[in-house]
Coordinates of C-alpha atoms in Angstrom, one line a residue:
X11 CA -36.2 30.4 -63.9
X12 CA -33.4 31.3 -61.5
X13 CA -32.6 27.6 -60.9
X14 CA -32.4 27.0 -64.7
X15 CA -30.0 29.9 -65.2
X16 CA -27.8 28.8 -62.2
X17 CA -27.7 25.3 -63.7
X18 CA -26.7 26.6 -67.1
X19 CA -24.0 28.8 -65.5
X20 CA -22.7 25.7 -63.6
X21 CA -22.4 23.7 -66.8
X22 CA -20.8 26.6 -68.7
X23 CA -18.2 26.9 -65.9
X24 CA -17.5 23.2 -66.1
X25 CA -17.1 23.4 -69.9
X26 CA -14.8 26.4 -69.7
X27 CA -12.8 24.6 -67.0
X28 CA -12.3 21.6 -69.3
X29 CA -11.3 23.9 -72.2
X30 CA -8.8 25.7 -69.9
X31 CA -7.3 22.4 -68.8
X32 CA -6.9 21.2 -72.4
X33 CA -5.3 24.5 -73.3
X34 CA -2.9 24.3 -70.4
X35 CA -1.9 20.7 -71.4
X36 CA -1.4 21.8 -75.0
X37 CA 0.8 24.7 -73.9
X38 CA 2.8 22.3 -71.7
X39 CA 3.4 20.0 -74.6
X40 CA 4.3 22.8 -77.0
X41 CA 6.7 24.4 -74.5
X42 CA 8.3 21.2 -73.3
X43 CA 11.8 22.4 -74.2
X44 CA 11.5 24.9 -71.3
X45 CA 8.9 23.3 -69.0
X46 CA 10.7 19.9 -68.7
X47 CA 14.0 21.4 -67.4
X48 CA 12.0 23.7 -65.1
X49 CA 9.9 20.9 -63.6
X50 CA 12.9 18.6 -63.3
X51 CA 14.9 21.3 -61.5
X52 CA 11.9 21.8 -59.1
X53 CA 11.9 18.1 -58.3
X54 CA 15.7 18.1 -57.8
X55 CA 15.1 21.0 -55.4
X56 CA 12.6 18.9 -53.5
X57 CA 14.9 15.9 -53.5
X58 CA 17.7 18.0 -51.9
X59 CA 15.4 20.0 -49.5
X60 CA 15.9 17.7 -46.5
X61 CA 19.7 18.0 -46.9
X62 CA 19.4 21.8 -47.1
X63 CA 17.2 21.9 -44.0
X64 CA 19.8 19.8 -42.2
X65 CA 22.6 22.1 -43.2
X66 CA 20.5 25.1 -42.0
X67 CA 20.0 23.5 -38.6
X68 CA 23.7 23.1 -38.3
X69 CA 24.1 26.8 -39.0
X70 CA 26.1 26.3 -42.1
X71 CA 26.5 29.5 -44.1
X72 CA 24.2 29.8 -47.1
X73 CA 27.0 30.2 -49.6
X74 CA 28.7 27.0 -48.3
X75 CA 25.5 24.9 -48.3
X76 CA 24.5 26.1 -51.8
X77 CA 28.0 25.4 -53.1
X78 CA 28.1 21.9 -51.6
X79 CA 24.7 21.0 -53.1
X80 CA 25.6 22.4 -56.5
X81 CA 28.9 20.4 -56.5
X82 CA 27.0 17.3 -55.5
X83 CA 24.4 17.7 -58.3
X84 CA 27.2 18.4 -60.8
X85 CA 29.0 15.2 -59.7
X86 CA 25.8 13.2 -60.2
X87 CA 25.2 14.7 -63.7
X88 CA 28.9 14.0 -64.7
X89 CA 28.7 10.5 -63.4
X90 CA 25.4 9.8 -65.2
X91 CA 26.9 11.2 -68.5
X92 CA 30.0 9.0 -68.2
X93 CA 27.9 6.0 -67.5
X94 CA 25.7 6.6 -70.6
X95 CA 28.7 7.0 -72.8
X96 CA 30.6 3.9 -71.5
X97 CA 27.4 1.8 -71.6
X98 CA 26.5 2.7 -75.2
X99 CA 30.1 2.0 -76.3
X100 CA 30.2 -1.4 -74.5
X101 CA 26.8 -2.4 -76.0
X102 CA 27.8 -1.4 -79.5
X103 CA 30.9 -3.7 -79.2
X104 CA 28.9 -6.5 -77.8
X105 CA 26.1 -6.4 -80.4
X106 CA 27.9 -9.0 -82.7
X107 CA 28.3 -11.4 -79.8
X108 CA 24.6 -11.1 -78.7
X109 CA 23.6 -11.4 -82.4
X110 CA 25.1 -14.9 -82.5
X111 CA 23.4 -15.8 -79.2
X112 CA 20.0 -14.7 -80.6
X113 CA 20.5 -16.7 -83.8
X114 CA 21.4 -19.8 -81.6
X115 CA 18.3 -19.2 -79.5
X116 CA 16.2 -18.9 -82.6
X117 CA 17.5 -22.3 -83.9
X118 CA 16.8 -23.8 -80.5
X119 CA 13.2 -22.5 -80.3
X120 CA 12.6 -23.6 -83.9
X121 CA 13.8 -27.2 -83.2
X122 CA 11.7 -27.5 -80.1
X123 CA 8.6 -26.2 -81.8
X124 CA 9.2 -28.5 -84.8
X125 CA 8.8 -31.5 -82.4
X126 CA 5.1 -30.5 -82.0
X127 CA 4.3 -28.8 -85.3
X128 CA 5.5 -29.6 -88.8
X129 CA 7.7 -26.7 -89.9
X130 CA 9.6 -26.3 -93.2
X131 CA 13.3 -27.2 -93.0
X132 CA 15.4 -24.2 -92.0
X133 CA 12.5 -22.2 -90.5
X134 CA 13.6 -19.1 -88.6
X135 CA 11.4 -17.0 -86.5
X136 CA 13.8 -14.0 -86.8
X137 CA 13.1 -14.0 -90.6
X138 CA 9.5 -13.2 -89.8
X139 CA 10.5 -9.8 -88.4
X140 CA 9.9 -7.0 -90.8
X141 CA 13.2 -5.3 -89.9
X142 CA 16.8 -6.2 -89.4
X143 CA 16.8 -6.3 -85.6
X144 CA 20.6 -6.2 -85.4
X145 CA 20.9 -3.1 -87.5
X146 CA 18.0 -1.6 -85.5
X147 CA 19.7 -2.2 -82.2
X148 CA 23.0 -0.6 -83.4
X149 CA 21.1 2.4 -84.9
X150 CA 19.2 2.9 -81.7
X151 CA 22.3 2.9 -79.6
X152 CA 23.9 5.3 -82.1
X153 CA 20.9 7.6 -81.9
X154 CA 21.4 7.8 -78.1
X155 CA 24.9 9.0 -78.7
X156 CA 23.7 11.6 -81.2
X157 CA 21.1 12.9 -78.7
X158 CA 23.8 13.3 -76.0
X159 CA 24.1 17.0 -76.9
X160 CA 20.4 17.5 -76.4
X161 CA 20.5 15.7 -73.1
X162 CA 23.5 17.9 -72.1
X163 CA 21.4 21.0 -72.9
X164 CA 18.5 19.9 -70.8
X165 CA 20.9 19.0 -67.9
X166 CA 22.5 22.5 -68.2
X167 CA 19.1 24.2 -68.0
X168 CA 18.1 22.0 -65.0
X169 CA 21.4 22.9 -63.3
X170 CA 20.8 26.7 -63.9
X171 CA 17.2 26.6 -62.7
X172 CA 18.2 24.6 -59.7
X173 CA 20.8 27.2 -58.7
X174 CA 18.3 30.0 -58.8
X175 CA 15.7 27.9 -56.8
X176 CA 18.4 27.4 -54.1
X177 CA 19.1 31.1 -54.0
X178 CA 15.4 32.0 -53.8
X179 CA 14.3 29.2 -51.4
X180 CA 14.4 31.4 -48.2
X181 CA 12.5 34.3 -49.7
X182 CA 9.6 32.4 -51.2
X183 CA 7.4 32.3 -48.0
X184 CA 8.0 35.9 -47.1
X185 CA 7.1 37.0 -50.7
X186 CA 3.9 34.9 -50.5
X187 CA 2.9 36.5 -47.2
X188 CA 3.6 40.0 -48.6
X189 CA 1.9 39.4 -52.0
X190 CA -1.6 38.3 -50.8
X191 CA -3.8 39.1 -47.8
X192 CA -2.6 37.9 -44.5
X193 CA -5.2 35.1 -44.0
X194 CA -4.8 33.7 -47.5
X195 CA -1.1 34.3 -47.5
X196 CA -0.6 32.1 -44.4
X197 CA -2.7 29.3 -45.9
X198 CA -0.8 29.4 -49.1
X199 CA 2.5 29.5 -47.3
X200 CA 1.5 26.5 -45.1
X201 CA 0.3 24.6 -48.2
X202 CA 3.5 25.3 -50.1
X203 CA 5.6 24.2 -47.2
X204 CA 3.6 21.0 -46.7
X205 CA 3.7 20.2 -50.4
X206 CA 7.5 20.5 -50.5
X207 CA 7.8 18.3 -47.4
X208 CA 5.4 15.6 -48.7
X209 CA 6.9 15.4 -52.2
X210 CA 10.4 15.4 -50.7
X211 CA 9.5 12.5 -48.5
X212 CA 8.1 10.6 -51.4
X213 CA 11.1 11.2 -53.6
X214 CA 13.6 10.3 -50.9
X215 CA 11.8 7.1 -50.0
X216 CA 11.4 6.2 -53.7
X217 CA 15.1 6.8 -54.2
X218 CA 16.0 4.6 -51.3
X219 CA 13.7 1.8 -52.5
X220 CA 15.0 2.2 -56.0
X221 CA 18.6 2.1 -54.8
X222 CA 18.0 -1.2 -53.0
X223 CA 16.2 -2.6 -56.1
X224 CA 19.2 -1.7 -58.2
X225 CA 21.6 -3.2 -55.7
X226 CA 19.7 -6.5 -55.6
X227 CA 19.5 -6.6 -59.5
X228 CA 23.3 -6.0 -59.5
X229 CA 23.9 -8.8 -57.0
X230 CA 21.6 -11.1 -59.0
X231 CA 23.6 -10.5 -62.2
X232 CA 26.9 -11.0 -60.3
X233 CA 25.8 -14.3 -58.7
X234 CA 24.3 -15.8 -61.8
X235 CA 27.0 -14.5 -64.2
X236 CA 24.8 -12.2 -66.2
X237 CA 26.8 -9.8 -68.3
X238 CA 26.9 -6.1 -67.5
X239 CA 25.7 -6.3 -63.9
X240 CA 26.2 -2.5 -63.3
X241 CA 23.9 -1.8 -66.2
X242 CA 21.1 -3.9 -64.8
X243 CA 21.5 -2.3 -61.4
X244 CA 21.4 1.2 -62.8
X245 CA 18.4 0.4 -65.1
X246 CA 16.5 -1.2 -62.2
X247 CA 17.1 2.0 -60.1
X248 CA 15.9 4.3 -62.9
X249 CA 12.9 2.2 -64.0
X250 CA 11.7 1.8 -60.5
X251 CA 10.7 5.5 -60.5
X252 CA 8.1 4.8 -63.2
X253 CA 5.1 3.5 -61.3
X254 CA 3.5 0.1 -62.1
X255 CA 5.0 -0.6 -65.5
X256 CA 8.7 0.4 -64.7
X257 CA 9.3 -2.7 -62.6
X258 CA 7.6 -4.9 -65.2
X259 CA 9.8 -3.5 -68.0
X260 CA 13.1 -3.9 -66.3
X261 CA 12.3 -7.4 -64.9
X262 CA 11.2 -8.6 -68.3
X263 CA 14.2 -7.1 -70.0
X264 CA 16.6 -8.7 -67.5
X265 CA 15.0 -12.2 -67.8
X266 CA 15.0 -11.9 -71.6
X267 CA 18.8 -11.0 -71.6
X268 CA 19.4 -13.9 -69.3
X269 CA 17.5 -16.2 -71.8
X270 CA 19.7 -14.9 -74.7
X271 CA 22.9 -15.4 -72.8
X272 CA 22.4 -18.7 -71.0
X273 CA 20.1 -20.7 -73.2
X274 CA 19.9 -23.7 -73.5
X275 CA 21.2 -23.8 -69.9
X276 CA 17.9 -22.9 -68.2
X277 CA 19.2 -23.1 -64.6
X278 CA 20.7 -19.5 -64.5
X279 CA 17.7 -18.2 -66.4
X280 CA 15.4 -19.6 -63.7
X281 CA 17.6 -18.1 -61.0
X282 CA 17.5 -14.7 -62.6
X283 CA 13.7 -14.9 -63.0
X284 CA 13.2 -16.0 -59.4
X285 CA 15.6 -13.4 -57.9
X286 CA 14.4 -10.4 -59.9
X287 CA 10.7 -11.2 -59.5
X288 CA 11.2 -11.8 -55.7
X289 CA 13.0 -8.4 -55.4
X290 CA 10.2 -6.6 -57.1
X291 CA 7.5 -8.4 -55.1
X292 CA 9.2 -7.8 -51.7
X293 CA 10.5 -4.2 -52.2
X294 CA 7.7 -3.0 -54.5
X295 CA 4.6 -4.7 -53.0
X296 CA 5.5 -5.1 -49.3
X297 CA 8.3 -2.7 -48.1
X298 CA 7.5 0.3 -50.4
X299 CA 3.8 0.5 -49.4
X300 CA 4.7 0.2 -45.7
X301 CA 7.2 3.0 -45.9
X302 CA 5.1 5.3 -48.1
X303 CA 1.9 4.6 -46.2
X304 CA -1.0 6.4 -47.7
X305 CA 0.6 9.8 -47.9
X306 CA 0.1 10.4 -51.6
X307 CA -3.5 9.1 -51.5
X308 CA -3.9 8.6 -55.2
X309 CA -6.1 6.0 -56.9
X310 CA -4.1 3.3 -58.8
X311 CA -6.3 3.9 -61.8
X312 CA -5.5 7.6 -61.6
X313 CA -1.8 6.8 -61.4
X314 CA -1.9 4.8 -64.6
X315 CA -3.9 7.6 -66.3
X316 CA -1.4 10.2 -65.1
X317 CA 1.5 8.0 -66.3
X318 CA 0.0 7.9 -69.8
X319 CA -1.0 11.5 -69.8
X320 CA 2.3 13.0 -68.7
X321 CA 4.2 10.5 -70.9
X322 CA 2.2 11.8 -73.9
X323 CA 2.9 15.4 -72.9
X324 CA 6.6 15.2 -71.9
X325 CA 7.7 11.7 -73.0
X326 CA 9.9 9.7 -70.7
X327 CA 10.7 12.5 -68.3
X328 CA 6.9 13.0 -67.8
X329 CA 6.5 9.3 -66.9
X330 CA 9.2 9.6 -64.2
X331 CA 7.5 12.6 -62.5
X332 CA 3.9 11.7 -63.2
X333 CA 3.1 10.5 -59.6
X334 CA 4.5 13.5 -57.7
X335 CA 3.0 15.9 -60.3
X336 CA -0.4 14.4 -59.9
X337 CA 0.0 14.5 -56.1
X338 CA 0.8 18.3 -56.2
X339 CA -2.3 18.9 -58.4
X340 CA -4.4 16.9 -56.0
X341 CA -3.3 19.0 -53.0
X342 CA -3.9 22.3 -54.9
X343 CA -7.4 21.1 -55.9
X344 CA -8.1 20.1 -52.3
X345 CA -7.5 23.7 -51.2
X346 CA -9.5 25.4 -53.8
X347 CA -13.2 25.0 -52.9
X348 CA -14.5 24.8 -56.5
X349 CA -12.0 22.1 -57.4
X350 CA -12.3 20.0 -54.2
X351 CA -14.5 17.4 -56.0
X352 CA -11.6 16.8 -58.4
X353 CA -9.3 16.1 -55.5
X354 CA -11.8 13.6 -54.0
X355 CA -12.3 11.8 -57.3
X356 CA -8.6 11.2 -57.9
X357 CA -8.0 10.0 -54.3
X358 CA -7.6 6.4 -53.3
X359 CA -10.9 6.5 -51.4
X360 CA -9.7 4.4 -48.5
X361 CA -10.6 6.9 -45.8
X362 CA -14.2 7.0 -47.2
X363 CA -14.4 3.3 -46.8
X364 CA -13.2 3.5 -43.2
X365 CA -15.6 6.3 -42.5
X366 CA -18.5 4.4 -44.0
X367 CA -17.6 1.3 -42.0
X368 CA -17.5 3.3 -38.8
X369 CA -20.7 5.0 -39.6
X370 CA -22.4 1.7 -40.0
X371 CA -20.9 0.5 -36.7
X372 CA -22.3 3.6 -35.0
X373 CA -25.7 3.0 -36.5
X374 CA -25.7 -0.5 -35.2
X375 CA -24.6 0.7 -31.8
X376 CA -27.5 3.3 -31.7
X377 CA -30.0 0.6 -32.7
X378 CA -28.8 -1.7 -29.9
X379 CA -29.0 1.2 -27.5
X380 CA -32.6 1.8 -28.6
X381 CA -33.4 -1.9 -28.0
X382 CA -31.8 -1.7 -24.6
X383 CA -34.1 1.2 -23.7
X384 CA -37.1 -0.8 -24.8
X385 CA -36.0 -3.6 -22.4
X386 CA -34.3 -5.8 -25.0
X387 CA -31.0 -7.0 -23.7
X388 CA -28.3 -7.6 -26.3
X389 CA -25.6 -10.2 -25.7
X390 CA -22.3 -9.4 -24.0
X391 CA -20.5 -9.8 -27.4
X392 CA -22.8 -7.3 -29.0
X393 CA -22.3 -4.8 -26.2
X394 CA -18.5 -5.1 -26.4
X395 CA -18.6 -4.6 -30.2
X396 CA -20.8 -1.5 -29.8
X397 CA -18.6 0.0 -27.1
X398 CA -15.5 -0.6 -29.2
X399 CA -17.3 1.0 -32.2
X400 CA -18.2 4.0 -30.1
X401 CA -14.7 4.4 -28.6
X402 CA -12.9 4.2 -31.9
X403 CA -15.4 6.3 -33.9
X404 CA -13.5 9.1 -35.5
X405 CA -14.9 11.1 -38.4
X406 CA -12.5 11.8 -41.2
X407 CA -12.4 14.9 -43.3
X408 CA -12.2 12.8 -46.5
X409 CA -9.4 11.9 -48.9
X410 CA -8.6 15.5 -49.8
X411 CA -5.7 16.9 -47.9
X412 CA -6.1 20.1 -45.9
X413 CA -3.1 22.2 -44.9
X414 CA -2.9 20.9 -41.4
X415 CA -3.0 17.3 -42.6
X416 CA -0.3 17.2 -45.3
X417 CA 1.8 14.1 -45.1
X418 CA -0.2 12.5 -42.3
X419 CA -0.7 8.8 -42.6
X420 CA -4.3 7.7 -42.3

């Protein structure tokens, strides 16, 4: 009877937990006008944390370091706003030019297809579109200009929140230690410090990789003669922050624009395709994983789910910060005993694979030792393998991250 009641209580707790999560997600979506600037300001704070720590080590007065960082962030915001305005203005003026290019490309494709399939004379694939794509492009660019005031409001809120985070940064840990019992307070303080360092490292490395990606896209456009090279470099930098699909979107868009501009001269189109795809393959699939290591320890499937979830809740800003947000939630779950299974489920699972392999090696070693005691002599190769397994046998704590292990590469 007791087991039945405890089981029912367990399921009721799980059900209530699911309802609580859904309620929190709904609240985040409804309050996105406030939560988006707040979260963005927090990630700006994490991005500038290494610089602030460096200034502290140099014994720079707090007022000077805060002023320097605030001026730097303001410069970035002003530069971003100027770039958006100038880019939209340039694209609006170039729409007629690209409209003629698209019509020419449509005629070329229709003529090539008609060589294999009988098409009515004057067939146009553009006519099959249910909308006037030229007018749609102009209206989309105009809507960006109309939303510039909303973007400015969000940037202003981010700037204000960021200022107060800077002013509060040195008092957070003492307040945590004073607000909760000493043992728990120390654990929370360590966890908070490790979270900030781990996410800061991720954001900085991601920014560096994205900057190199943008640089190579810019150079690709300059070398091949693709129009608006600065635009492609900046877009590559921005979209590289969106995991998985961001690189696919910007690479496809760049190749498509090269196709519109250069067709029927396919040489430059091929060059653009090779250079952009090579950039994404080398930086995204080789260099980025080597630099990042396994520090975030998230399953690729979970990353895609978080991308969709935060994109649904907060739109494009949610897609940009989906990975670090999910990593923060994983670390929090790992340090709450009842939520630790959640942290394990959303982890990459690589350490469990290593642990299982080493456990199997240890079992083989023990079996060979048992055979040796019974007089059965294994080969020298088997003995060397067993000794190596025993020497390198290290038991892992699992994929969840404990306070003393934040940011460690496994």
